Short mmCIF file of C-alpha atoms in Angstrom, two decimals:
data_model
loop_
_atom_site.label_atom_id
_atom_site.label_comp_id
_atom_site.label_asym_id
_atom_site.label_seq_id
_atom_site.Cartn_x
_atom_site.Cartn_y
_atom_site.Cartn_z
CA MET A 1 -60.02 -17.04 53.73
CA THR A 2 -60.07 -13.88 51.92
CA SER A 3 -62.39 -13.22 48.58
CA HIS A 4 -59.18 -13.57 46.72
CA GLN A 5 -58.09 -16.53 48.62
CA LEU A 6 -61.96 -18.27 48.01
CA VAL A 7 -61.86 -17.22 44.09
CA LEU A 8 -58.18 -19.16 43.67
CA PHE A 9 -59.70 -21.59 45.67
CA PHE A 10 -62.69 -22.29 43.41
CA VAL A 11 -60.54 -22.05 40.18
CA GLY A 12 -58.07 -24.25 41.29
CA LEU A 13 -60.57 -26.98 42.47
CA ALA A 14 -62.55 -26.74 38.83
CA VAL A 15 -59.35 -27.34 37.00
CA CYS A 16 -58.45 -30.20 39.27
CA LEU A 17 -62.00 -31.79 38.83
CA GLY A 18 -62.18 -31.31 34.83
CA PHE A 19 -58.29 -32.36 34.19
CA ALA A 20 -58.65 -35.32 36.40
CA ARG A 21 -61.74 -36.56 34.95
CA LEU A 22 -60.23 -35.70 31.24
CA CYS A 23 -57.33 -38.06 32.19
CA GLY A 24 -59.47 -40.88 33.66
CA LEU A 25 -61.37 -40.83 30.70
CA ALA A 26 -58.40 -41.18 28.27
CA ALA A 27 -57.20 -43.89 30.59
CA GLN A 28 -59.98 -46.22 30.35
CA ARG A 29 -60.16 -45.42 26.30
CA LEU A 30 -56.56 -47.42 26.72
CA GLY A 31 -58.08 -49.81 28.36
CA GLN A 32 -56.78 -48.84 31.95
CA PRO A 33 -59.29 -48.12 35.37
CA ALA A 34 -60.21 -44.66 35.46
CA VAL A 35 -58.08 -44.34 38.89
CA ILE A 36 -54.76 -44.42 36.47
CA GLY A 37 -55.08 -41.40 34.37
CA GLU A 38 -56.53 -39.57 37.89
CA ILE A 39 -53.28 -40.46 39.42
CA LEU A 40 -51.20 -39.04 36.52
CA ALA A 41 -53.68 -35.56 36.67
CA GLY A 42 -52.36 -35.09 40.05
CA ILE A 43 -48.47 -35.91 38.97
CA LEU A 44 -48.97 -33.38 36.09
CA LEU A 45 -50.67 -30.83 38.15
CA GLY A 46 -47.49 -31.20 40.61
CA PRO A 47 -44.13 -29.74 40.50
CA THR A 48 -43.07 -32.53 38.07
CA LEU A 49 -43.29 -30.48 34.91
CA PHE A 50 -42.18 -26.74 34.61
CA HIS A 51 -40.90 -26.45 37.62
CA GLY A 52 -43.97 -26.29 39.58
CA ALA A 53 -44.66 -23.03 37.96
CA HIS A 54 -48.46 -23.92 36.84
CA THR A 55 -48.93 -25.85 40.13
CA ARG A 56 -47.81 -21.89 42.01
CA LEU A 57 -50.37 -20.10 39.60
CA LEU A 58 -53.05 -22.42 39.99
CA PHE A 59 -52.67 -23.56 43.66
CA PRO A 60 -50.82 -20.57 45.62
CA ALA A 61 -49.29 -21.66 48.98
CA GLY A 62 -52.36 -20.08 50.92
CA GLU A 63 -54.75 -22.38 49.35
CA LEU A 64 -52.97 -25.38 49.79
CA PRO A 65 -54.14 -26.19 53.55
CA PHE A 66 -57.70 -26.34 52.09
CA PHE A 67 -56.86 -28.48 49.48
CA ASN A 68 -55.00 -30.90 51.79
CA ALA A 69 -58.15 -30.72 54.22
CA LEU A 70 -60.53 -31.93 51.40
CA ALA A 71 -58.13 -34.43 50.38
CA ASN A 72 -58.00 -35.78 53.91
CA VAL A 73 -62.13 -35.86 53.72
CA GLY A 74 -61.59 -37.94 50.63
CA VAL A 75 -59.54 -40.21 52.09
CA ALA A 76 -61.95 -40.64 55.20
CA VAL A 77 -65.02 -41.36 52.95
CA PHE A 78 -62.90 -43.50 50.42
CA MET A 79 -61.95 -45.61 53.39
CA PHE A 80 -65.43 -45.96 54.83
CA VAL A 81 -66.74 -46.86 51.15
CA VAL A 82 -64.06 -49.64 50.97
CA GLY A 83 -65.17 -51.07 54.81
CA LEU A 84 -68.88 -50.89 53.68
CA GLU A 85 -68.18 -52.72 50.40
CA PHE A 86 -66.04 -55.26 52.12
CA ASP A 87 -67.88 -58.53 51.83
CA ARG A 88 -66.75 -60.54 54.87
CA GLY A 89 -68.90 -63.44 53.12
CA LEU A 90 -65.62 -63.88 50.95
CA LEU A 91 -63.49 -64.81 53.64
CA LYS A 92 -65.98 -68.00 54.45
CA GLY A 93 -66.11 -71.08 52.37
CA ARG A 94 -62.80 -70.31 50.11
CA GLY A 95 -60.61 -73.11 52.26
CA ARG A 96 -56.98 -72.91 51.91
CA ALA A 97 -56.58 -71.82 48.85
CA ALA A 98 -57.96 -68.30 49.57
CA GLY A 99 -55.52 -68.10 52.38
CA GLY A 100 -52.64 -69.43 51.01
CA VAL A 101 -52.64 -67.30 48.71
CA ALA A 102 -53.34 -64.02 50.29
CA LEU A 103 -50.39 -65.26 52.55
CA GLY A 104 -48.31 -66.02 50.12
CA SER A 105 -48.62 -63.04 47.75
CA MET A 106 -48.04 -60.59 50.84
CA LEU A 107 -44.64 -62.30 52.59
CA LEU A 108 -42.77 -62.78 49.75
CA PRO A 109 -43.13 -58.84 48.83
CA MET A 110 -43.13 -58.13 52.45
CA VAL A 111 -39.44 -59.75 53.09
CA LEU A 112 -38.19 -58.01 49.97
CA GLY A 113 -39.74 -54.36 50.84
CA GLY A 114 -38.04 -55.15 54.49
CA ALA A 115 -34.67 -55.98 52.79
CA LEU A 116 -34.89 -53.31 50.21
CA ALA A 117 -35.01 -50.85 53.28
CA PHE A 118 -31.85 -51.48 54.12
CA VAL A 119 -30.58 -50.45 50.75
CA LEU A 120 -32.67 -47.09 50.48
CA VAL A 121 -31.82 -45.81 53.75
CA ARG A 122 -28.57 -44.71 52.42
CA ASN A 123 -29.89 -42.28 50.21
CA HIS A 124 -33.14 -41.67 52.55
CA PRO A 125 -32.16 -41.64 56.32
CA THR A 126 -34.90 -42.13 58.67
CA HIS A 127 -35.49 -41.40 62.20
CA ASP A 128 -36.94 -44.98 63.03
CA MET A 129 -35.02 -47.43 60.99
CA THR A 130 -37.81 -50.32 62.43
CA GLY A 131 -40.83 -48.20 61.38
CA PHE A 132 -39.29 -47.90 57.91
CA VAL A 133 -38.37 -51.59 57.83
CA LEU A 134 -41.93 -52.03 58.32
CA PHE A 135 -43.60 -49.90 56.47
CA MET A 136 -41.60 -50.81 53.03
CA ALA A 137 -42.63 -54.19 53.85
CA ALA A 138 -46.22 -52.90 54.40
CA ALA A 139 -46.28 -50.94 50.97
CA MET A 140 -44.95 -53.36 48.84
CA SER A 141 -47.75 -56.21 49.90
CA VAL A 142 -50.63 -54.08 49.58
CA THR A 143 -53.32 -55.14 46.65
CA ALA A 144 -55.79 -52.39 46.13
CA PHE A 145 -59.13 -54.26 46.45
CA PRO A 146 -61.17 -51.38 45.41
CA VAL A 147 -59.40 -51.31 42.18
CA LEU A 148 -59.18 -54.92 40.91
CA ALA A 149 -63.03 -54.96 42.01
CA ARG A 150 -62.91 -52.31 39.19
CA ILE A 151 -60.72 -53.86 36.87
CA LEU A 152 -62.93 -57.36 37.05
CA THR A 153 -65.97 -55.62 36.77
CA ASP A 154 -64.69 -53.90 33.36
CA LEU A 155 -63.49 -57.49 31.92
CA ARG A 156 -66.64 -59.05 33.01
CA MET A 157 -64.82 -61.42 35.28
CA GLN A 158 -66.47 -60.66 38.71
CA GLY A 159 -68.99 -63.71 38.03
CA THR A 160 -66.15 -66.14 37.44
CA GLN A 161 -64.68 -68.68 39.66
CA LEU A 162 -61.26 -66.78 38.97
CA GLY A 163 -62.55 -63.46 39.68
CA GLY A 164 -64.47 -64.45 43.00
CA LEU A 165 -61.00 -66.03 44.37
CA ALA A 166 -58.84 -63.16 43.18
CA LEU A 167 -61.38 -60.71 44.83
CA THR A 168 -61.46 -63.27 48.25
CA CYS A 169 -57.46 -63.40 48.35
CA ALA A 170 -57.29 -59.28 47.58
CA ALA A 171 -59.59 -58.94 50.69
CA ALA A 172 -57.75 -61.14 52.94
CA SER A 173 -54.41 -59.26 51.57
CA ASP A 174 -56.13 -55.93 52.32
CA VAL A 175 -56.70 -57.35 56.37
CA LEU A 176 -53.45 -58.30 57.16
CA ALA A 177 -51.41 -55.07 55.06
CA TRP A 178 -53.98 -52.84 57.10
CA SER A 179 -52.81 -54.73 60.15
CA VAL A 180 -49.02 -54.05 59.51
CA LEU A 181 -49.62 -50.55 58.69
CA ALA A 182 -51.10 -49.95 62.11
CA VAL A 183 -48.30 -51.78 63.52
CA VAL A 184 -46.06 -48.83 61.95
CA VAL A 185 -48.21 -46.06 62.85
CA ALA A 186 -48.67 -47.04 66.18
CA VAL A 187 -44.70 -47.47 66.91
CA VAL A 188 -43.57 -44.77 64.55
CA GLY A 189 -46.37 -42.03 65.21
CA ASN A 190 -47.46 -41.83 68.66
CA GLY A 191 -44.37 -41.31 71.15
CA GLY A 192 -44.25 -39.88 74.32
CA ALA A 193 -46.81 -39.30 77.43
CA ASP A 194 -49.77 -40.03 75.11
CA GLN A 195 -48.98 -43.74 74.45
CA TRP A 196 -51.39 -45.23 76.51
CA ARG A 197 -54.44 -43.87 74.23
CA LEU A 198 -53.40 -47.23 72.10
CA VAL A 199 -55.17 -49.05 74.68
CA LEU A 200 -58.48 -47.52 74.23
CA PHE A 201 -58.48 -48.71 70.20
CA PRO A 202 -59.50 -52.58 71.40
CA LEU A 203 -62.00 -51.24 73.67
CA TYR A 204 -63.27 -48.75 70.82
CA LEU A 205 -63.54 -51.76 68.23
CA LEU A 206 -65.53 -53.78 71.19
CA LEU A 207 -68.07 -50.65 71.46
CA LEU A 208 -68.74 -50.02 67.58
CA PHE A 209 -69.70 -53.53 67.10
CA THR A 210 -71.84 -54.36 70.07
CA VAL A 211 -73.30 -51.05 70.65
CA VAL A 212 -73.05 -48.71 67.26
CA GLY A 213 -73.50 -51.52 65.05
CA PRO A 214 -76.69 -52.83 66.34
CA LEU A 215 -78.30 -48.46 66.79
CA LEU A 216 -77.00 -48.50 63.07
CA ARG A 217 -79.36 -51.48 62.21
CA ARG A 218 -82.33 -49.79 64.06
CA LEU A 219 -81.85 -46.71 62.19
CA SER A 220 -81.75 -48.72 58.96
CA LEU A 221 -85.07 -50.44 59.59
CA GLY A 222 -86.73 -47.51 61.02
CA ARG A 223 -85.68 -45.29 58.21
CA ARG A 224 -87.78 -43.70 55.57
CA PRO A 225 -86.64 -44.63 51.59
CA GLY A 226 -83.87 -42.36 50.64
CA SER A 227 -83.96 -40.56 54.04
CA ALA A 228 -81.31 -37.64 54.73
CA GLY A 229 -81.04 -38.07 58.12
CA SER A 230 -79.69 -41.54 57.62
CA LEU A 231 -77.02 -40.40 55.24
CA THR A 232 -76.43 -37.41 57.49
CA THR A 233 -76.08 -39.93 60.80
CA VAL A 234 -73.20 -42.40 58.96
CA LEU A 235 -71.44 -39.78 57.25
CA ALA A 236 -71.04 -37.83 61.01
CA GLY A 237 -70.22 -41.14 62.29
CA LEU A 238 -67.40 -41.91 59.69
CA LEU A 239 -66.05 -38.65 60.59
CA VAL A 240 -66.01 -39.03 64.61
CA SER A 241 -64.59 -42.64 64.35
CA GLY A 242 -61.77 -41.06 62.28
CA ALA A 243 -61.01 -38.48 64.61
CA LEU A 244 -61.32 -41.25 67.62
CA THR A 245 -58.37 -43.34 66.02
CA GLU A 246 -56.56 -40.03 65.24
CA TRP A 247 -56.58 -39.16 68.25
CA MET A 248 -55.90 -42.48 70.12
CA GLY A 249 -52.44 -42.30 67.98
CA LEU A 250 -53.50 -44.55 64.86
CA HIS A 251 -54.28 -42.87 61.61
CA PHE A 252 -57.79 -41.60 61.14
CA ILE A 253 -58.17 -44.32 58.19
CA PHE A 254 -58.47 -46.95 60.44
CA GLY A 255 -61.34 -45.40 61.87
CA ALA A 256 -63.13 -44.63 58.73
CA PHE A 257 -62.67 -48.08 57.49
CA VAL A 258 -63.87 -50.08 60.59
CA PHE A 259 -66.72 -47.49 60.84
CA GLY A 260 -67.66 -48.83 57.40
CA LEU A 261 -67.82 -52.55 58.41
CA VAL A 262 -70.27 -51.73 61.40
CA VAL A 263 -72.46 -50.63 59.10
CA PRO A 264 -75.46 -53.31 58.71
CA ARG A 265 -75.92 -55.20 55.65
CA ASP A 266 -79.58 -55.46 55.62
CA GLU A 267 -81.23 -58.35 53.38
CA SER A 268 -82.73 -56.12 50.66
CA GLY A 269 -79.31 -54.04 50.46
CA GLN A 270 -81.69 -50.80 50.19
CA PHE A 271 -79.76 -49.04 53.19
CA ARG A 272 -75.97 -49.68 51.74
CA ARG A 273 -76.64 -48.90 48.54
CA GLU A 274 -78.45 -45.31 49.84
CA ILE A 275 -75.38 -44.72 51.38
CA GLU A 276 -72.71 -45.61 48.58
CA GLY A 277 -75.12 -43.42 46.29
CA GLY A 278 -74.76 -40.58 48.57
CA LEU A 279 -70.79 -40.70 50.10
CA GLY A 280 -69.41 -42.60 46.99
CA ARG A 281 -70.47 -39.98 44.31
CA ILE A 282 -69.78 -37.35 46.27
CA GLY A 283 -66.22 -38.88 46.80
CA ASN A 284 -65.49 -39.74 43.25
CA LEU A 285 -66.86 -36.75 41.46
CA LEU A 286 -65.16 -34.30 44.26
CA LEU A 287 -63.24 -35.56 46.94
CA MET A 288 -61.21 -38.20 45.44
CA PRO A 289 -59.90 -35.90 42.65
CA VAL A 290 -58.50 -33.66 45.18
CA PHE A 291 -56.54 -36.56 47.07
CA PHE A 292 -54.93 -37.01 43.71
CA LEU A 293 -54.29 -33.64 43.31
CA ALA A 294 -52.65 -33.32 46.98
CA ALA A 295 -50.66 -36.71 46.11
CA GLY A 296 -49.49 -35.52 42.82
CA LEU A 297 -48.46 -31.99 44.24
CA LYS A 298 -45.94 -33.75 46.46
CA VAL A 299 -44.44 -35.97 43.45
CA ASP A 300 -41.86 -34.53 41.77
CA LEU A 301 -40.44 -37.10 39.24
CA SER A 302 -37.99 -34.00 37.97
CA VAL A 303 -35.46 -34.75 40.55
CA ILE A 304 -34.78 -38.19 39.07
CA ASN A 305 -31.13 -39.13 38.59
CA PRO A 306 -29.16 -42.36 37.72
CA ALA A 307 -29.28 -43.19 40.95
CA SER A 308 -33.00 -42.92 41.53
CA ILE A 309 -33.38 -45.01 38.47
CA GLY A 310 -31.19 -47.70 39.99
CA GLU A 311 -33.49 -47.48 42.91
CA PHE A 312 -36.53 -47.48 40.90
CA ALA A 313 -35.76 -50.47 39.22
CA LEU A 314 -35.48 -51.99 42.59
CA ILE A 315 -38.56 -50.86 43.85
CA LEU A 316 -40.13 -52.12 40.70
CA LEU A 317 -37.81 -55.48 41.35
CA ALA A 318 -39.41 -56.03 44.76
CA ALA A 319 -42.85 -54.88 44.16
CA ILE A 320 -43.65 -57.08 40.84
CA GLY A 321 -41.54 -59.79 41.44
CA GLY A 322 -42.52 -60.10 45.50
CA LYS A 323 -46.53 -60.08 44.33
CA LEU A 324 -45.82 -62.59 41.29
CA GLY A 325 -43.78 -64.87 42.73
CA GLY A 326 -45.28 -65.17 46.17
CA ALA A 327 -49.16 -65.40 44.55
CA TYR A 328 -48.15 -67.77 41.95
CA LEU A 329 -45.85 -70.23 43.88
CA ALA A 330 -48.82 -70.16 46.66
CA ALA A 331 -51.51 -70.89 44.19
CA ARG A 332 -49.39 -73.54 42.87
CA ALA A 333 -48.98 -75.07 46.58
CA CYS A 334 -52.44 -74.82 46.77
CA ARG A 335 -52.95 -77.14 43.36
CA ILE A 336 -54.21 -74.54 41.35
CA ALA A 337 -53.81 -74.99 37.65
CA ARG A 338 -50.53 -72.76 36.10
CA ARG A 339 -52.60 -70.40 34.20
CA GLU A 340 -55.12 -69.83 36.46
CA SER A 341 -52.16 -69.52 39.39
CA ALA A 342 -50.64 -67.14 36.80
CA ALA A 343 -53.66 -64.75 36.45
CA LEU A 344 -53.94 -64.64 40.28
CA ALA A 345 -50.86 -63.35 40.18
CA ALA A 346 -51.40 -60.83 37.72
CA LEU A 347 -54.33 -59.38 39.48
CA MET A 348 -52.82 -59.63 42.92
CA ASN A 349 -50.41 -56.98 41.52
CA THR A 350 -52.73 -54.41 41.60
CA ARG A 351 -52.26 -51.72 44.09
CA GLY A 352 -53.79 -48.04 42.78
CA LEU A 353 -55.48 -45.78 45.08
CA THR A 354 -55.10 -48.20 48.33
CA GLU A 355 -51.40 -47.66 47.47
CA LEU A 356 -51.44 -43.90 47.56
CA VAL A 357 -53.36 -43.91 50.77
CA ILE A 358 -50.31 -45.96 52.40
CA LEU A 359 -48.11 -43.92 50.92
CA SER A 360 -49.59 -40.58 52.41
CA VAL A 361 -49.20 -41.96 55.59
CA GLY A 362 -46.03 -42.79 55.06
CA LEU A 363 -45.22 -39.53 54.05
CA GLN A 364 -46.98 -37.49 56.76
CA LEU A 365 -45.07 -39.98 59.54
CA GLY A 366 -41.66 -39.07 58.23
CA MET A 367 -41.24 -42.93 56.33
CA LEU A 368 -40.91 -41.35 53.03
CA ASP A 369 -39.20 -38.50 51.97
CA THR A 370 -40.17 -36.36 48.44
CA SER A 371 -38.08 -38.24 46.08
CA LEU A 372 -38.52 -41.95 47.56
CA TYR A 373 -42.29 -41.38 47.55
CA SER A 374 -42.58 -40.13 44.12
CA LEU A 375 -40.64 -43.33 43.15
CA MET A 376 -43.27 -45.43 45.07
CA VAL A 377 -46.11 -43.56 43.55
CA LEU A 378 -44.60 -43.96 40.07
CA MET A 379 -44.60 -47.83 40.86
CA ALA A 380 -48.15 -48.00 41.94
CA VAL A 381 -49.20 -46.46 38.59
CA VAL A 382 -46.65 -48.93 36.56
CA THR A 383 -47.95 -51.95 38.76
CA THR A 384 -51.61 -51.16 38.70
CA ALA A 385 -51.68 -50.09 34.69
CA MET A 386 -49.74 -53.65 33.84
CA THR A 387 -52.57 -55.73 35.39
CA SER A 388 -54.96 -55.90 32.34
CA PRO A 389 -52.44 -56.63 29.88
CA LEU A 390 -50.50 -59.10 32.01
CA LEU A 391 -53.64 -60.66 32.78
CA MET A 392 -54.60 -60.98 29.06
CA ALA A 393 -51.29 -62.12 28.02
CA VAL A 394 -51.50 -65.49 30.53
CA TYR A 395 -55.69 -65.81 30.60
CA PRO A 396 -57.04 -64.77 27.43
CA ARG A 397 -60.41 -63.73 27.20
CA ARG A 398 -62.01 -66.66 25.37
CA LEU A 399 -61.17 -68.62 28.69
CA PHE A 400 -63.19 -66.55 31.20
CA ASP A 401 -65.83 -65.87 28.15
CA ARG A 402 -66.26 -69.75 27.93
CA GLU A 403 -66.66 -70.14 31.72
CA LEU A 404 -69.35 -67.44 31.67
CA SER A 405 -71.35 -69.35 29.54
CA GLU A 406 -71.06 -72.78 30.99
CA PRO A 407 -70.57 -71.67 34.68
CA ARG A 408 -70.91 -75.26 36.44
CA LYS A 409 -68.44 -76.53 33.98
CA ARG A 410 -65.19 -74.65 34.99
CA GLN A 411 -64.05 -74.05 38.85
CA VAL A 412 -61.10 -73.01 40.82
CA PRO A 413 -61.02 -75.84 43.73
CA GLU A 414 -59.63 -75.71 46.82
CA SER A 415 -57.17 -78.66 46.56
CA ALA A 416 -57.40 -80.29 43.21
CA GLU A 417 -56.02 -79.44 40.00
CA VAL A 418 -57.59 -77.65 37.60
#
């Protein structure tokens, strides 16, 4: 990197961070999660406006590889934090309701997404139809667990029975969605003589949970409070884990996510808080805005034509209709009341950053071209932005305020009408 490139890189990075922060604050003022504004910041800095003239001015082609490298590190840290914050206890003791809603909220959008692939392939040809169908099924079915948790926190619903059930369903849904994506990556992303490396993945998981996990537990017990050594060890571990899964033929996000899962949950929670405070802040303030920029630079909404508008309408119909319909019907089948079922459906429609990660993988695998990628990113923005307004429409604030004031009187049972 020359001195001139370094100057341009720093200036572009500063503009990215500042603009993403402003857009995030604006989104929060409008009652939306900051991630909505940050995603839009990336799109606005991309080629959608002014034919990309401002993009070429701020980010010459020679500097883009450095931004993309930083963006990949940001995604790895994000997926690690998702795994770190993943509460496996959410999946226990919730019974059939959580499992039923999670499964229902995935099956219908997966079916619709797979069917939609046969329509979209006419204008967006692919080298692997099976992979394309599976990818569209996975992309339509995802629920953004981290963004959902943030929305519930902003609405003060995280302590309610409904909020807890929604998080449980989203957690189970995420496990299923990442599993489907792993299959897509294995089928499409790794062919030829290196296919045998996939056999090593189960062995690697066994090594992580039986050897690496206990070693990390010893590290957490023997560390000094605020020790930089433990944070460095964990950071190096997540990067190595991501590198290994990438080498095996899976995406590096799976290695980072699984490494987050094996970090020990000490009783005080101090070890995890130290890690989240270190890596989480670096990711939120620096690395993720760079990821939004890198994602936005690939979005070009200026190429949208009448045919694209029709495709976007079908994408929205499959995404929204699948999630709302699947979650609502599954919740009603579990004998959850109509209003609570509608609220769960609205919450499960959240996509946000998790969707962007999946779409970026699809773009790298060649499953999406630029125009379809742009439409899918726009779908992620629309579905996430509509979560809070739709939730307030079907489940007014006074209802969960009443539950918070009388926590023992209002519950969402597993198998009885509320």
